[in-house]
Short mmCIF file of C-alpha atoms and ligand atoms in Angstrom, two decimals:
data_model
loop_
_atom_site.label_atom_id
_atom_site.label_comp_id
_atom_site.label_asym_id
_atom_site.label_seq_id
_atom_site.Cartn_x
_atom_site.Cartn_y
_atom_site.Cartn_z
CA UNK A 48 -62.33 -33.02 -109.77
CA UNK A 49 -64.30 -36.22 -109.81
CA UNK A 50 -67.56 -36.64 -107.89
CA UNK A 51 -65.87 -39.25 -105.73
CA UNK A 52 -63.47 -36.56 -104.62
CA UNK A 53 -66.11 -34.00 -103.80
CA UNK A 54 -64.41 -31.84 -101.16
CA UNK A 55 -65.64 -32.24 -97.62
CA UNK A 56 -66.32 -29.50 -94.99
CA UNK A 57 -66.63 -29.55 -91.23
CA UNK A 58 -70.13 -30.42 -90.10
CA UNK A 59 -70.10 -27.67 -87.46
CA UNK A 60 -68.13 -24.70 -86.16
CA UNK A 61 -67.32 -26.50 -82.87
CA UNK A 62 -66.17 -29.49 -84.96
CA UNK A 63 -63.47 -27.34 -86.58
CA UNK A 64 -62.46 -25.74 -83.23
CA UNK A 65 -62.11 -29.15 -81.55
CA UNK A 66 -60.18 -30.71 -84.46
CA UNK A 67 -57.81 -27.68 -84.66
CA UNK A 68 -57.39 -27.61 -80.88
CA UNK A 69 -56.69 -31.35 -81.08
CA UNK A 70 -53.97 -30.73 -83.62
CA UNK A 71 -52.46 -27.98 -81.38
CA UNK A 72 -52.69 -29.86 -78.11
CA UNK A 73 -50.17 -32.71 -78.24
CA UNK A 74 -46.82 -33.91 -76.99
CA UNK A 75 -45.71 -30.25 -77.31
CA UNK A 76 -48.11 -29.25 -74.45
CA UNK A 77 -47.87 -32.12 -72.10
CA UNK A 78 -44.41 -33.43 -72.68
CA UNK A 79 -42.35 -30.49 -74.01
CA UNK A 80 -43.86 -27.33 -72.43
CA UNK A 81 -43.46 -28.44 -68.77
CA UNK A 82 -39.78 -29.53 -69.27
CA UNK A 83 -38.83 -26.48 -71.27
CA UNK A 84 -40.47 -24.17 -68.77
CA UNK A 85 -38.69 -26.18 -66.02
CA UNK A 86 -35.34 -25.61 -67.60
CA UNK A 87 -36.03 -21.92 -68.22
CA UNK A 88 -37.05 -20.75 -64.76
CA UNK A 89 -40.72 -21.62 -64.67
CA UNK A 90 -43.09 -18.55 -64.44
CA UNK A 91 -40.83 -16.04 -66.24
CA UNK A 92 -40.71 -18.32 -69.25
CA UNK A 93 -44.45 -18.85 -69.10
CA UNK A 94 -45.09 -15.08 -69.24
CA UNK A 95 -42.76 -14.66 -72.23
CA UNK A 96 -44.43 -17.60 -73.93
CA UNK A 97 -47.84 -16.00 -73.43
CA UNK A 98 -46.73 -12.64 -74.86
CA UNK A 99 -45.18 -14.43 -77.90
CA UNK A 100 -48.35 -16.36 -78.49
CA UNK A 101 -50.56 -13.28 -78.26
CA UNK A 102 -48.42 -11.01 -80.47
CA UNK A 103 -47.10 -13.58 -83.10
CA UNK A 104 -48.65 -17.02 -82.65
CA UNK A 105 -52.26 -15.83 -82.85
CA UNK A 106 -51.81 -13.38 -85.83
CA UNK A 107 -49.89 -15.99 -87.93
CA UNK A 108 -52.40 -18.68 -86.97
CA UNK A 109 -55.30 -16.48 -88.22
CA UNK A 110 -53.30 -15.99 -91.42
CA UNK A 111 -52.58 -19.69 -92.00
CA UNK A 112 -56.21 -20.70 -91.45
CA UNK A 113 -57.26 -17.85 -93.77
CA UNK A 114 -55.09 -19.01 -96.66
CA UNK A 115 -56.72 -22.40 -96.41
CA UNK A 116 -60.36 -21.16 -96.01
CA UNK A 117 -59.97 -18.65 -98.93
CA UNK A 118 -58.87 -21.29 -101.39
CA UNK A 119 -60.52 -24.54 -100.10
CA UNK A 120 -57.27 -26.31 -101.07
CA UNK A 121 -54.35 -28.26 -99.69
CA UNK A 122 -51.18 -26.22 -98.93
CA UNK A 123 -49.62 -26.60 -102.41
CA UNK A 124 -52.91 -25.79 -104.27
CA UNK A 125 -53.72 -22.91 -101.85
CA UNK A 126 -50.40 -21.04 -102.41
CA UNK A 127 -50.52 -21.84 -106.15
CA UNK A 128 -54.07 -20.48 -106.60
CA UNK A 129 -53.37 -17.26 -104.60
CA UNK A 130 -50.09 -16.45 -106.25
CA UNK A 131 -49.87 -18.35 -109.53
CA UNK A 132 -46.25 -18.85 -108.66
CA UNK A 133 -44.10 -22.00 -108.56
CA UNK A 134 -42.00 -20.56 -105.68
CA UNK A 135 -44.97 -20.08 -103.42
CA UNK A 136 -46.43 -23.50 -104.37
CA UNK A 137 -43.14 -25.04 -103.27
CA UNK A 138 -43.54 -23.28 -99.91
CA UNK A 139 -46.75 -25.36 -99.57
CA UNK A 140 -44.79 -28.30 -100.72
CA UNK A 141 -42.20 -27.79 -98.01
CA UNK A 142 -45.09 -27.89 -95.54
CA UNK A 143 -46.37 -31.20 -96.82
CA UNK A 144 -42.83 -32.69 -96.58
CA UNK A 145 -42.39 -31.30 -93.09
CA UNK A 146 -45.67 -32.81 -91.92
CA UNK A 147 -44.68 -36.11 -93.26
CA UNK A 148 -41.25 -36.04 -91.49
CA UNK A 149 -42.73 -34.72 -88.25
CA UNK A 150 -45.23 -37.56 -88.17
CA UNK A 151 -42.43 -40.16 -88.70
CA UNK A 152 -40.68 -39.33 -85.39
CA UNK A 153 -43.74 -37.89 -83.49
CA UNK A 154 -45.48 -41.25 -83.92
CA UNK A 155 -42.43 -43.03 -82.32
CA UNK A 156 -42.80 -40.97 -79.08
CA UNK A 157 -46.55 -41.36 -79.26
CA UNK A 158 -45.93 -45.09 -79.35
CA UNK A 159 -43.95 -44.88 -76.11
CA UNK A 160 -46.99 -43.26 -74.54
CA UNK A 161 -49.17 -46.16 -75.73
CA UNK A 162 -46.66 -48.61 -74.35
CA UNK A 163 -46.64 -46.75 -71.00
CA UNK A 164 -50.42 -47.23 -70.72
CA UNK A 165 -49.62 -50.94 -70.59
CA UNK A 166 -46.82 -50.37 -68.13
CA UNK A 167 -49.18 -48.31 -65.92
CA UNK A 168 -52.05 -50.82 -66.08
CA UNK A 169 -49.72 -53.72 -65.13
CA UNK A 170 -48.45 -51.76 -62.15
CA UNK A 171 -44.80 -51.70 -63.35
CA UNK A 172 -44.09 -48.23 -62.00
CA UNK A 173 -44.40 -49.36 -58.41
CA UNK A 174 -41.09 -51.13 -58.78
CA UNK A 175 -39.25 -47.83 -59.13
CA UNK A 176 -38.72 -45.66 -56.03
CA UNK A 177 -35.84 -43.78 -57.73
CA UNK A 178 -35.76 -41.85 -60.99
CA UNK A 179 -32.55 -43.58 -62.07
CA UNK A 180 -34.35 -46.97 -61.85
CA UNK A 181 -37.31 -45.66 -63.87
CA UNK A 182 -34.80 -44.20 -66.35
CA UNK A 183 -33.11 -47.65 -66.67
CA UNK A 184 -36.41 -49.27 -67.27
CA UNK A 185 -37.28 -46.77 -69.86
CA UNK A 186 -33.82 -47.36 -71.44
CA UNK A 187 -34.56 -51.12 -71.56
CA UNK A 188 -37.95 -50.55 -73.26
CA UNK A 189 -36.77 -48.19 -75.99
CA UNK A 190 -33.70 -50.40 -76.46
CA UNK A 191 -36.01 -53.24 -77.50
CA UNK A 192 -36.59 -53.09 -81.27
CA UNK A 193 -39.84 -55.10 -81.06
CA UNK A 194 -41.28 -52.92 -78.31
CA UNK A 195 -40.49 -49.63 -80.04
CA UNK A 196 -41.33 -50.62 -83.58
CA UNK A 197 -44.43 -52.49 -82.46
CA UNK A 198 -46.07 -49.58 -80.54
CA UNK A 199 -45.06 -47.17 -83.33
CA UNK A 200 -46.88 -49.42 -85.81
CA UNK A 201 -49.91 -49.61 -83.59
CA UNK A 202 -50.04 -45.91 -83.20
CA UNK A 203 -49.76 -45.37 -87.00
CA UNK A 204 -52.57 -47.87 -87.59
CA UNK A 205 -54.93 -46.04 -85.22
CA UNK A 206 -54.05 -42.69 -86.83
CA UNK A 207 -54.72 -44.08 -90.30
CA UNK A 208 -57.91 -45.63 -89.14
CA UNK A 209 -59.31 -42.16 -88.16
CA UNK A 210 -58.03 -40.25 -91.14
CA UNK A 211 -59.27 -42.73 -93.70
CA UNK A 212 -62.83 -42.28 -92.41
CA UNK A 213 -62.82 -38.65 -93.70
CA UNK A 214 -63.04 -35.12 -92.44
CA UNK A 215 -66.52 -35.33 -90.85
CA UNK A 216 -66.78 -39.03 -90.03
CA UNK A 217 -63.22 -39.55 -89.01
CA UNK A 218 -61.41 -36.40 -87.83
CA UNK A 219 -64.35 -34.39 -86.63
CA UNK A 220 -66.20 -37.29 -84.99
CA UNK A 221 -62.89 -38.45 -83.34
CA UNK A 222 -62.12 -34.97 -82.01
CA UNK A 223 -65.59 -34.51 -80.55
CA UNK A 224 -65.15 -37.76 -78.66
CA UNK A 225 -61.55 -37.49 -77.65
CA UNK A 226 -61.15 -33.75 -76.76
CA UNK A 227 -63.80 -33.68 -73.91
CA UNK A 228 -62.18 -36.81 -72.56
CA UNK A 229 -58.84 -35.08 -72.66
CA UNK A 230 -60.16 -32.00 -70.87
CA UNK A 231 -61.74 -34.12 -68.14
CA UNK A 232 -58.55 -36.20 -67.64
CA UNK A 233 -56.31 -33.14 -67.30
CA UNK A 234 -58.75 -31.62 -64.70
CA UNK A 235 -58.56 -34.85 -62.72
CA UNK A 236 -54.80 -34.76 -62.77
CA UNK A 237 -54.57 -31.09 -61.69
CA UNK A 238 -56.97 -31.68 -58.80
CA UNK A 239 -54.81 -34.62 -57.65
CA UNK A 240 -51.60 -32.58 -58.05
CA UNK A 241 -52.56 -29.39 -56.32
CA UNK A 242 -54.20 -31.27 -53.36
CA UNK A 243 -50.95 -33.10 -52.46
CA UNK A 244 -49.15 -31.98 -49.47
CA UNK A 245 -46.28 -29.70 -50.50
CA UNK A 246 -47.79 -28.85 -53.89
CA UNK A 247 -47.53 -25.10 -53.24
CA UNK A 248 -43.85 -24.98 -54.17
CA UNK A 249 -44.74 -26.44 -57.60
CA UNK A 250 -47.55 -23.90 -58.11
CA UNK A 251 -45.25 -21.08 -57.14
CA UNK A 252 -42.63 -22.41 -59.55
CA UNK A 253 -45.13 -22.01 -62.40
CA UNK A 254 -46.63 -18.74 -61.24
CA UNK A 255 -43.86 -16.68 -59.57
CA UNK A 256 -41.36 -15.42 -62.11
CA UNK A 257 -37.57 -15.60 -61.54
CA UNK A 258 -36.38 -13.07 -64.10
CA UNK A 259 -32.76 -13.80 -63.50
CA UNK A 260 -33.10 -17.03 -65.46
CA UNK A 261 -34.43 -15.29 -68.57
CA UNK A 262 -31.94 -14.75 -71.40
CA UNK A 263 -32.36 -13.80 -75.09
CA UNK A 264 -32.29 -17.46 -75.75
CA UNK A 265 -35.32 -18.14 -73.55
CA UNK A 266 -37.33 -15.56 -75.51
CA UNK A 267 -36.53 -17.30 -78.83
CA UNK A 268 -37.19 -20.67 -77.22
CA UNK A 269 -40.62 -19.39 -76.15
CA UNK A 270 -41.50 -18.32 -79.69
CA UNK A 271 -40.34 -21.57 -81.14
CA UNK A 272 -42.51 -23.45 -78.64
CA UNK A 273 -45.44 -21.23 -79.50
CA UNK A 274 -45.10 -22.27 -83.14
CA UNK A 275 -44.75 -25.97 -82.51
CA UNK A 276 -47.57 -26.10 -80.08
CA UNK A 277 -49.97 -24.25 -82.40
CA UNK A 278 -49.07 -26.64 -85.27
CA UNK A 279 -48.03 -23.67 -87.37
CA UNK A 280 -45.76 -23.22 -90.30
CA UNK A 281 -46.36 -26.44 -92.20
CA UNK A 282 -49.92 -26.34 -93.48
CA UNK A 283 -51.81 -28.39 -90.87
CA UNK A 284 -53.90 -25.35 -89.81
CA UNK A 285 -54.12 -24.37 -93.44
CA UNK A 286 -55.53 -27.76 -94.38
CA UNK A 287 -58.01 -27.71 -91.44
CA UNK A 288 -58.99 -24.16 -92.45
CA UNK A 289 -59.68 -25.34 -96.02
CA UNK A 290 -62.59 -27.45 -94.71
CA UNK A 291 -64.19 -24.38 -93.11
CA UNK A 292 -67.29 -22.69 -94.32
CA UNK A 293 -66.80 -19.12 -95.72
CA UNK A 294 -69.44 -18.01 -93.15
CA UNK A 295 -67.36 -18.96 -90.14
CA UNK A 296 -65.52 -16.48 -88.09
CA UNK A 297 -61.76 -17.06 -88.28
CA UNK A 298 -60.46 -14.67 -85.63
CA UNK A 299 -62.76 -15.93 -82.82
CA UNK A 300 -62.14 -19.59 -83.79
CA UNK A 301 -58.36 -18.89 -83.66
CA UNK A 302 -58.64 -17.20 -80.35
CA UNK A 303 -60.57 -20.24 -79.04
CA UNK A 304 -57.90 -22.57 -80.37
CA UNK A 305 -55.10 -20.54 -78.72
CA UNK A 306 -56.94 -20.33 -75.40
CA UNK A 307 -57.61 -24.07 -75.33
CA UNK A 308 -53.97 -24.85 -76.35
CA UNK A 309 -52.48 -22.52 -73.82
CA UNK A 310 -54.78 -23.69 -71.00
CA UNK A 311 -53.84 -27.29 -71.54
CA UNK A 312 -50.13 -26.51 -71.54
CA UNK A 313 -50.57 -24.50 -68.27
CA UNK A 314 -52.70 -27.15 -66.64
CA UNK A 315 -50.26 -29.90 -67.62
CA UNK A 316 -47.47 -27.70 -66.11
CA UNK A 317 -49.57 -27.35 -62.96
CA UNK A 318 -50.44 -31.05 -62.65
CA UNK A 319 -46.80 -32.09 -63.29
CA UNK A 320 -44.98 -29.50 -61.15
CA UNK A 321 -47.31 -29.70 -58.18
CA UNK A 322 -46.78 -33.51 -58.10
CA UNK A 323 -42.99 -33.33 -58.82
CA UNK A 324 -42.42 -30.80 -55.98
CA UNK A 325 -44.78 -32.55 -53.61
CA UNK A 326 -42.77 -35.79 -54.04
CA UNK A 327 -39.48 -33.94 -53.73
CA UNK A 328 -38.17 -34.70 -57.23
CA UNK A 329 -36.29 -32.54 -59.71
CA UNK A 330 -38.42 -30.16 -61.88
CA UNK A 331 -35.47 -29.44 -64.25
CA UNK A 332 -35.12 -33.14 -65.49
CA UNK A 333 -35.48 -32.09 -69.14
CA UNK A 334 -37.00 -34.38 -71.82
CA UNK A 335 -36.98 -37.29 -69.38
CA UNK A 336 -39.37 -35.52 -66.99
CA UNK A 337 -42.31 -37.57 -68.20
CA UNK A 338 -40.76 -41.01 -68.68
CA UNK A 339 -38.16 -40.92 -65.87
CA UNK A 340 -39.56 -38.66 -63.24
CA UNK A 341 -43.29 -39.08 -63.39
CA UNK A 342 -43.33 -42.92 -62.95
CA UNK A 343 -41.59 -42.27 -59.62
CA UNK A 344 -44.04 -39.43 -58.70
CA UNK A 345 -46.92 -41.90 -59.32
CA UNK A 346 -45.24 -44.49 -57.08
CA UNK A 347 -45.06 -41.96 -54.26
CA UNK A 348 -48.52 -40.38 -54.54
CA UNK A 349 -51.67 -41.69 -52.99
CA UNK A 350 -53.80 -43.24 -55.74
CA UNK A 351 -50.79 -43.22 -58.03
CA UNK A 352 -51.76 -46.41 -59.83
CA UNK A 353 -54.99 -44.90 -61.22
CA UNK A 354 -53.47 -41.54 -61.93
CA UNK A 355 -50.55 -43.12 -63.90
CA UNK A 356 -53.09 -44.79 -66.17
CA UNK A 357 -55.06 -41.55 -66.56
CA UNK A 358 -51.86 -39.63 -67.41
CA UNK A 359 -50.68 -41.92 -70.23
CA UNK A 360 -54.15 -42.20 -71.73
CA UNK A 361 -54.23 -38.40 -71.71
CA UNK A 362 -50.85 -38.19 -73.36
CA UNK A 363 -51.81 -40.76 -76.04
CA UNK A 364 -55.09 -39.01 -76.89
CA UNK A 365 -53.25 -35.65 -77.24
CA UNK A 366 -50.61 -37.18 -79.50
CA UNK A 367 -53.30 -38.98 -81.59
CA UNK A 368 -55.33 -35.89 -82.43
CA UNK A 369 -52.08 -34.12 -83.44
CA UNK A 370 -50.85 -37.05 -85.55
CA UNK A 371 -54.18 -37.12 -87.35
CA UNK A 372 -53.74 -33.55 -88.50
CA UNK A 373 -50.14 -34.35 -89.75
CA UNK A 374 -51.41 -37.27 -91.79
CA UNK A 375 -54.30 -35.18 -93.09
CA UNK A 376 -51.89 -32.62 -94.74
CA UNK A 377 -50.33 -35.13 -97.03
CA UNK A 378 -53.66 -36.92 -97.64
CA UNK A 379 -55.25 -33.65 -98.64
CA UNK A 380 -52.39 -32.93 -101.08
CA UNK A 381 -52.80 -36.28 -102.90
CA UNK A 382 -56.65 -36.09 -102.86
CA UNK A 383 -56.80 -32.45 -104.08
CA UNK A 384 -53.81 -32.21 -106.46
CA UNK A 385 -53.43 -35.79 -107.76
CA UNK A 386 -57.11 -36.84 -107.52
CA UNK A 387 -56.30 -39.90 -105.46
CA UNK A 388 -58.94 -41.44 -103.29
CA UNK A 389 -58.63 -40.73 -99.58
CA UNK A 390 -58.22 -44.49 -98.86
CA UNK A 391 -55.27 -44.83 -101.24
CA UNK A 392 -53.59 -41.67 -100.04
CA UNK A 393 -53.87 -42.74 -96.38
CA UNK A 394 -52.69 -46.34 -96.98
CA UNK A 395 -49.73 -45.31 -99.22
CA UNK A 396 -48.55 -42.41 -97.08
CA UNK A 397 -49.38 -43.91 -93.70
CA UNK A 398 -47.20 -46.85 -94.87
CA UNK A 399 -44.40 -44.74 -96.14
CA UNK A 400 -44.41 -42.62 -92.98
CA UNK A 401 -43.96 -45.90 -91.00
CA UNK A 402 -41.05 -46.90 -93.19
CA UNK A 403 -39.38 -43.51 -92.88
CA UNK A 404 -39.96 -43.56 -89.10
CA UNK A 405 -38.22 -46.94 -88.63
CA UNK A 406 -34.70 -45.44 -88.68
CA UNK A 407 -35.97 -42.94 -86.07
CA UNK A 408 -37.25 -45.73 -83.89
CA UNK A 409 -33.96 -47.68 -84.40
CA UNK A 410 -31.99 -44.57 -83.29
CA UNK A 411 -32.58 -45.75 -79.70
CA UNK A 412 -31.27 -49.25 -80.21
CA UNK A 413 -29.51 -50.86 -83.20
CA UNK A 414 -28.75 -47.60 -84.99
CA UNK A 415 -27.66 -45.74 -81.88
CA UNK A 416 -24.12 -45.33 -83.20
CA UNK A 417 -25.29 -43.97 -86.59
CA UNK A 418 -25.29 -40.20 -86.88
CA UNK A 419 -26.05 -37.53 -89.46
CA UNK A 420 -24.24 -34.20 -88.80
CA UNK A 421 -23.60 -35.47 -85.27
CA UNK A 422 -27.28 -36.16 -84.55
CA UNK A 423 -29.12 -39.49 -84.37
CA UNK A 424 -31.67 -40.12 -87.10
CA UNK A 425 -34.51 -39.19 -84.66
CA UNK A 426 -32.80 -35.98 -83.49
CA UNK A 427 -32.00 -35.11 -87.06
CA UNK A 428 -35.61 -35.44 -88.23
CA UNK A 429 -36.75 -33.38 -85.19
CA UNK A 430 -34.12 -30.75 -85.79
CA UNK A 431 -34.71 -30.13 -89.51
CA UNK A 432 -38.43 -29.87 -89.04
CA UNK A 433 -38.88 -28.12 -85.66
CA UNK A 434 -35.89 -25.82 -85.98
CA UNK A 435 -35.72 -25.10 -89.68
CA UNK A 436 -38.86 -26.03 -91.66
CA UNK A 437 -41.47 -24.75 -89.19
CA UNK A 438 -39.96 -21.36 -88.49
CA UNK A 439 -39.14 -20.89 -92.13
CA UNK A 440 -42.75 -21.88 -93.04
CA UNK A 441 -44.14 -19.43 -90.51
CA UNK A 442 -41.93 -16.64 -91.73
CA UNK A 443 -42.96 -17.25 -95.33
CA UNK A 444 -46.63 -17.37 -94.40
CA UNK A 445 -46.48 -13.93 -92.81
CA UNK A 446 -44.39 -12.53 -95.72
CA UNK A 447 -46.90 -14.07 -98.19
CA UNK A 448 -49.85 -12.44 -96.60
CA UNK A 449 -48.27 -9.04 -96.14
CA UNK A 450 -46.31 -8.72 -99.34
CA UNK A 451 -47.49 -11.18 -101.96
CA UNK A 452 -51.20 -11.78 -101.50
CA UNK A 453 -51.41 -8.33 -100.06
CA UNK A 454 -52.78 -7.21 -96.66
CA UNK A 455 -55.85 -5.61 -98.23
CA UNK A 456 -56.90 -8.83 -100.02
CA UNK A 457 -56.27 -10.95 -96.97
CA UNK A 458 -58.36 -8.60 -94.78
CA UNK A 459 -61.21 -8.57 -97.32
CA UNK A 460 -61.34 -12.42 -97.07
CA UNK A 461 -60.92 -12.43 -93.31
CA UNK A 462 -63.98 -10.15 -93.11
CA UNK A 463 -66.27 -12.99 -94.33
CA UNK A 464 -67.90 -14.32 -91.23
CA UNK A 465 -66.19 -11.70 -88.99
CA UNK A 466 -67.91 -8.51 -90.28
CA UNK A 467 -68.94 -7.34 -86.79
CA UNK A 468 -65.49 -7.73 -85.26
CA UNK A 469 -63.62 -6.18 -88.14
CA UNK A 470 -65.94 -3.22 -88.69
CA UNK A 471 -66.32 -2.36 -85.03
CA UNK A 472 -62.84 -2.95 -83.73
CA UNK A 473 -60.39 -1.28 -86.09
CA UNK A 474 -57.73 -1.44 -83.43
CA UNK A 475 -57.66 -5.24 -83.70
CA UNK A 476 -57.13 -4.95 -87.46
CA UNK A 477 -54.20 -2.61 -86.84
CA UNK A 478 -52.69 -5.02 -84.35
CA UNK A 479 -52.94 -7.85 -86.85
CA UNK A 480 -51.47 -5.72 -89.59
CA UNK A 481 -48.46 -4.66 -87.49
CA UNK A 482 -47.85 -8.23 -86.44
CA UNK A 483 -48.08 -9.81 -89.91
CA UNK A 484 -46.22 -7.06 -91.69
CA UNK A 485 -43.34 -6.36 -89.24
CA UNK A 486 -43.33 -8.04 -85.89
CA UNK A 487 -43.73 -11.59 -87.06
CA UNK A 488 -41.30 -11.66 -89.97
CA UNK A 489 -38.61 -9.99 -87.91
CA UNK A 490 -39.00 -12.04 -84.77
CA UNK A 491 -39.48 -15.34 -86.54
CA UNK A 492 -36.29 -14.56 -88.51
CA UNK A 493 -34.48 -14.19 -85.24
CA UNK A 494 -35.82 -17.49 -84.03
CA UNK A 495 -34.71 -19.04 -87.24
CA UNK A 496 -31.18 -17.72 -86.83
CA UNK A 497 -31.20 -18.95 -83.24
CA UNK A 498 -32.46 -22.33 -84.27
CA UNK A 499 -29.77 -22.88 -86.76
CA UNK A 500 -27.19 -22.02 -84.17
CA UNK A 501 -26.14 -18.51 -85.13
CA UNK A 502 -26.35 -17.22 -81.51
CA UNK A 503 -24.69 -20.20 -79.85
N1 PFF B 655 -48.92 -29.03 -82.03
C1 PFF B 655 -48.48 -30.43 -81.80
C2 PFF B 655 -47.97 -30.48 -80.35
O1 PFF B 655 -47.92 -29.48 -79.66
O2 PFF B 655 -47.64 -31.60 -79.93
C3 PFF B 655 -47.36 -30.77 -82.73
C4 PFF B 655 -47.72 -30.58 -84.14
C5 PFF B 655 -48.84 -31.19 -84.68
C6 PFF B 655 -46.92 -29.73 -85.00
C7 PFF B 655 -49.18 -30.91 -86.00
C8 PFF B 655 -47.24 -29.50 -86.27
C9 PFF B 655 -48.39 -30.11 -86.78
F1 PFF B 655 -48.74 -29.91 -87.99
#
């Protein structure tokens, strides 16, 4: 490795936690979680999601960060150095490719969010008293090639700008600025939401379970959501873990990341459902909840103009800190394995991601009739990554730890920085072991079968 490519580390423990929480907290929390919970009965789904996150999400997250920290390498290099096997190196390779594809469509939606800041600032929402009108306006915007590609490009440029500055000066510094803003903005929105007249129904929707709406499918959906929202299964957390010091405590950092991620999803749910119920709109509107329903909610709520701006800034920040982690995976691969400079890796792959994302952006307009296996280009990219590559990656990570690297080796490495916890609480070690060896592989395998449509 050349001196120029001397590997960076996080400047502080909190820097890692904020960057990793930034990766985890994204469109998955603020856009996806509320609508998936809305479609699956609210509180009952939330409870199952919490159980899945505690029993499987957290243990696998600890494992993924550990693989990175133990090797100080990108996903391909990490698996290669721990196993010496081409097969396992290719599991890391699948992660790098998945990150790249996810970024290509994730940044398209993130671009909508940037565009909606402009819509909010210019007061456009006040022209829409009905969700159908807001939906038509949304359709007009994403139907416009210049609008959709332009904001997508802008979002990619901002992401590249942060990643090119490096681990400490770009990602860590950016997270330390953006994450506190994000926490403050969500609190403002929750306070606004729950103090609206009629908000109680929305709060009850999120907190009072209706078990009749829970099916086997909702359980699998909850686990899938837990994976996507924790950025697991494709090497983002592994890469962030690789910049950690060997003295840092992985289990407590991971618990902090999970708590932050879960709190933001719940707070977003609270802000959105209290406002949606208070304004008499439909909580089960699905993926359009944010772009069709919320603009109308803002029209009807006192102070809606300001809160609409706050909301779309929040959504854009959340998407940005996640996109940064996606671009960092492929950047780390080219810097570590191919000895490229960071600048070259970011320019080349930021550019290629943009090119690959163009067909996704065009799925909403000129390519709307084009389909692959019955899906638009955008839906296809989402499907193969979220439903196939991520669960498969998560499954292979737990199998790798339990059966290839070996639980004993993993535990010995995990102990660095967590001696007190591991020596004094053997029960926690047992829970981690049961999860990584049995629970996670079996349950993730079920999610995988569900995702590819076996149970439909
Ligand atoms: N966790 C992000 C979200 O909830 O929006 C999505 C994501 C980011 C997935 C980074 C995977 C990843 F590597």
